[in-house]
Amino acid sequence: MKDYFRRERLIFKYNPIYWFSRLLFVFLIVTAGILQWIVILFGSAFSIRFVHSTEMEHMLPMSDDELIKKKLTTVGNVWLRYLILGIIGRIYIYYAAKNGWYGFCTRLETNSLLLMIGFFILLMVYAHEIMLDAISENRFDGRTRELLPKNICKIFIQTIPHLVFFVYAIMLIISAETRRSLLKFGPDWLHAAILIAAALLLSVNVLIERKKLKIVDYYPIGVQGVGM
């Protein structure tokens, strides 16, 4: 934790431009309303700062477990930041819609709280999975992730939740003021239950991916992440 905040202080001290980008990003998360998921997922993909994967890095006096713990701590801190900002954004948009404040407010967000809560839970689990993928060194080994895994279990705990997320994300956008597509059928609690079930399935995949994290031999080409 201390190392994370130390790095944050150094980044903002020597790169003042990050103040502008960070404040802009916070503003977007809080006011984006129904489009908040786009901002959070985009930020999740670029907010983990990668250290160049070089031979020198792998010569540091740290065990594999210590390196993995350090990466997971970074993920946890960044994810917690998005969780807090996301909740603040959902609360702000709810009151903004009722009071006429600035924000991308829609009738659906004020009239379908259970649906929005279910979607937000799935969004945050998805964001955590994206961050785990970002710290996985296996992504540099030349292999690409299969669209439809051969493992049936993976289809249920990864592919189906992803499909549920994007189907509902699109439906929420096109149903900003009037319910459209599948949202016209069934009560809010049913849609919320579907979203939470998908979140639980994806959570299983997240736990599996966490256990599979490992430190591999270095790759000559490193990647530097962009802090959001």
Coordinates of C-alpha atoms in Angstrom, one line a residue:
M1 CA 0.0 0.0 0.0
K2 CA 2.8 2.4 1.0
D3 CA 4.7 1.6 -2.2
Y4 CA 1.6 2.3 -4.3
F5 CA 1.0 5.8 -2.8
R6 CA 4.7 6.5 -3.1
R7 CA 4.6 5.8 -6.8
E8 CA 1.5 7.9 -7.1
R9 CA 3.2 10.9 -5.5
L10 CA 6.2 10.6 -7.7
I11 CA 4.1 10.3 -10.9
F12 CA 2.2 13.5 -10.0
K13 CA 5.3 15.3 -8.8
Y14 CA 7.3 14.8 -12.0
N15 CA 4.4 14.6 -14.5
P16 CA 1.9 17.4 -13.5
I17 CA -0.1 16.7 -16.7
Y18 CA -1.5 13.7 -14.8
W19 CA -3.5 16.0 -12.6
F20 CA -5.5 17.2 -15.6
S21 CA -6.0 13.7 -17.0
R22 CA -7.0 12.3 -13.5
L23 CA -9.4 15.1 -12.8
L24 CA -11.0 14.8 -16.2
F25 CA -11.3 11.0 -15.7
V26 CA -13.0 11.5 -12.3
F27 CA -15.4 14.1 -13.9
L28 CA -16.3 11.6 -16.6
I29 CA -16.9 8.7 -14.2
V30 CA -19.2 10.8 -12.0
T31 CA -21.2 12.5 -14.7
A32 CA -21.3 10.0 -17.6
G33 CA -24.5 8.3 -16.3
I34 CA -25.5 5.4 -18.4
L35 CA -22.2 5.6 -20.3
Q36 CA -20.2 5.2 -17.1
W37 CA -19.3 1.6 -17.9
I38 CA -17.4 2.7 -21.0
V39 CA -15.2 5.1 -19.0
I40 CA -14.6 2.5 -16.2
L41 CA -13.7 -0.3 -18.6
F42 CA -11.5 2.0 -20.7
G43 CA -9.7 3.1 -17.5
S44 CA -9.4 -0.4 -16.2
A45 CA -7.5 -1.4 -19.3
F46 CA -5.0 1.4 -19.0
S47 CA -4.7 2.2 -15.3
I48 CA -2.4 -0.5 -14.3
R49 CA 1.2 0.7 -14.7
F50 CA 3.4 -1.9 -16.1
V51 CA 7.1 -2.0 -15.4
H52 CA 9.2 -2.8 -18.4
S53 CA 9.6 -6.5 -18.4
T54 CA 13.3 -6.8 -18.7
E55 CA 16.0 -9.2 -17.5
M56 CA 17.0 -6.6 -14.8
E57 CA 13.5 -6.5 -13.4
H58 CA 13.5 -10.3 -12.9
M59 CA 16.9 -10.1 -11.1
L60 CA 15.4 -8.0 -8.3
P61 CA 15.7 -9.7 -4.8
M62 CA 12.0 -10.5 -4.6
S63 CA 10.4 -13.9 -4.6
D64 CA 7.7 -14.8 -7.2
D65 CA 5.1 -14.7 -4.4
E66 CA 6.2 -11.2 -3.4
L67 CA 6.1 -10.0 -7.0
I68 CA 2.6 -11.4 -7.5
K69 CA 1.5 -9.9 -4.2
K70 CA 2.8 -6.5 -5.3
K71 CA 0.9 -6.7 -8.6
L72 CA -2.3 -7.8 -6.8
T73 CA -2.0 -5.0 -4.3
T74 CA -1.8 -2.5 -7.2
V75 CA -4.9 -4.1 -8.8
G76 CA -6.8 -3.9 -5.5
N77 CA -5.9 -0.2 -5.0
V78 CA -6.9 0.8 -8.5
W79 CA -10.1 -1.3 -8.5
L80 CA -11.1 0.2 -5.1
R81 CA -10.6 3.7 -6.6
Y82 CA -13.0 2.9 -9.4
L83 CA -15.5 1.3 -7.1
I84 CA -15.6 4.4 -4.9
L85 CA -15.8 6.8 -7.9
G86 CA -18.4 4.6 -9.6
I87 CA -20.7 4.6 -6.5
I88 CA -20.3 8.3 -6.2
G89 CA -21.2 8.6 -9.8
R90 CA -24.3 6.5 -9.5
I91 CA -25.5 8.5 -6.5
Y92 CA -24.8 11.8 -8.2
I93 CA -26.6 10.8 -11.4
Y94 CA -29.7 9.7 -9.4
Y95 CA -30.0 13.1 -7.7
A96 CA -28.9 15.0 -10.8
A97 CA -31.8 13.5 -12.7
K98 CA -34.2 14.6 -9.9
N99 CA -32.8 18.1 -9.5
G100 CA -31.8 19.0 -13.0
W101 CA -28.0 19.1 -12.3
Y102 CA -25.4 18.6 -15.0
G103 CA -24.9 15.0 -16.1
F104 CA -26.0 12.4 -18.6
C105 CA -29.2 11.6 -16.8
T106 CA -31.9 9.2 -18.1
R107 CA -35.3 8.2 -16.8
L108 CA -34.2 4.6 -16.6
E109 CA -31.6 5.4 -14.0
T110 CA -34.0 6.9 -11.6
N111 CA -36.9 4.5 -12.2
S112 CA -35.0 1.2 -12.3
L113 CA -32.6 1.2 -9.3
L114 CA -32.5 -2.6 -9.0
L115 CA -31.5 -3.0 -12.6
M116 CA -28.8 -0.3 -12.4
I117 CA -27.4 -1.8 -9.2
G118 CA -27.2 -5.3 -10.8
F119 CA -25.5 -3.8 -13.8
F120 CA -23.0 -1.9 -11.7
I121 CA -22.0 -5.0 -9.7
L122 CA -21.4 -6.9 -12.9
L123 CA -19.4 -3.9 -14.3
M124 CA -17.1 -3.9 -11.3
V125 CA -16.4 -7.6 -11.5
Y126 CA -15.6 -7.2 -15.2
A127 CA -13.3 -4.3 -14.4
H128 CA -11.4 -6.5 -11.9
E129 CA -11.0 -9.2 -14.5
I130 CA -9.6 -6.7 -17.0
M131 CA -7.0 -5.5 -14.5
L132 CA -6.0 -9.1 -13.7
D133 CA -5.5 -9.7 -17.4
A134 CA -3.3 -6.6 -17.5
I135 CA -0.9 -7.8 -14.9
S136 CA -0.7 -11.3 -16.3
E137 CA 2.7 -11.8 -17.9
N138 CA 1.3 -14.7 -19.9
R139 CA -0.3 -12.2 -22.3
F140 CA 3.1 -11.7 -23.9
D141 CA 3.7 -15.3 -24.9
G142 CA 2.3 -14.8 -28.4
R143 CA -1.0 -16.6 -27.7
T144 CA -4.4 -15.0 -28.2
R145 CA -7.4 -15.5 -26.0
E146 CA -10.0 -17.8 -27.6
L147 CA -13.4 -16.2 -28.3
L148 CA -15.1 -19.5 -27.5
P149 CA -12.9 -21.5 -25.1
K150 CA -13.0 -25.3 -25.6
N151 CA -13.4 -25.7 -21.9
I152 CA -17.2 -25.8 -21.2
C153 CA -16.6 -24.4 -17.7
K154 CA -14.8 -21.4 -19.1
I155 CA -17.8 -20.7 -21.4
F156 CA -20.1 -20.6 -18.3
I157 CA -17.9 -18.5 -16.1
Q158 CA -16.3 -16.2 -18.6
T159 CA -17.9 -16.1 -22.1
I160 CA -21.6 -16.1 -21.0
P161 CA -21.1 -13.3 -18.3
H162 CA -19.3 -11.2 -21.0
L163 CA -22.2 -11.6 -23.4
V164 CA -24.7 -10.8 -20.6
F165 CA -22.8 -7.6 -19.8
F166 CA -22.6 -6.3 -23.3
V167 CA -26.2 -7.2 -24.2
Y168 CA -27.5 -5.3 -21.2
A169 CA -25.0 -2.4 -21.8
I170 CA -26.4 -1.9 -25.3
M171 CA -30.0 -2.3 -24.1
L172 CA -29.5 0.3 -21.3
I173 CA -28.1 2.8 -23.8
I174 CA -30.9 2.4 -26.3
S175 CA -33.5 2.4 -23.5
A176 CA -32.4 5.7 -22.0
E177 CA -35.9 7.1 -21.7
T178 CA -38.2 4.2 -22.9
R179 CA -37.6 0.5 -22.2
R180 CA -36.6 -1.3 -25.4
S181 CA -35.6 -4.8 -26.5
L182 CA -35.6 -7.4 -23.7
L183 CA -36.0 -4.7 -21.0
K184 CA -39.6 -4.5 -21.9
F185 CA -40.2 -8.0 -20.6
G186 CA -40.1 -8.9 -16.9
P187 CA -39.8 -6.9 -13.7
D188 CA -36.6 -5.1 -12.6
W189 CA -35.8 -7.7 -10.0
L190 CA -35.6 -10.4 -12.7
H191 CA -33.1 -8.5 -14.8
A192 CA -31.1 -7.6 -11.7
A193 CA -31.0 -11.3 -10.8
I194 CA -29.7 -12.2 -14.2
L195 CA -27.0 -9.6 -13.9
I196 CA -26.0 -10.6 -10.4
A197 CA -25.9 -14.3 -11.5
A198 CA -23.5 -13.3 -14.3
A199 CA -21.4 -11.4 -11.8
L200 CA -21.2 -14.4 -9.5
L201 CA -20.1 -16.6 -12.4
L202 CA -17.5 -14.1 -13.6
S203 CA -16.3 -13.8 -10.0
V204 CA -15.5 -17.5 -10.1
N205 CA -13.4 -16.9 -13.2
V206 CA -11.6 -14.0 -11.5
L207 CA -10.7 -16.2 -8.5
I208 CA -9.3 -18.8 -10.8
E209 CA -7.3 -16.2 -12.8
R210 CA -5.9 -14.9 -9.5
K211 CA -4.7 -18.3 -8.5
K212 CA -3.1 -18.9 -12.0
L213 CA -1.0 -15.8 -11.8
K214 CA 2.7 -16.5 -12.1
I215 CA 6.0 -14.9 -12.9
V216 CA 7.5 -16.1 -16.2
D217 CA 10.8 -15.5 -17.9
Y218 CA 11.2 -11.9 -19.0
Y219 CA 10.2 -10.7 -22.5
P220 CA 12.5 -8.3 -24.3
I221 CA 9.6 -6.1 -25.3
G222 CA 8.0 -4.4 -22.3
V223 CA 4.8 -2.4 -22.0
Q224 CA 4.3 0.8 -20.1
G225 CA 0.8 1.5 -18.9
V226 CA -0.9 4.9 -18.8
G227 CA -2.2 6.0 -15.4
M228 CA -5.9 7.0 -15.2

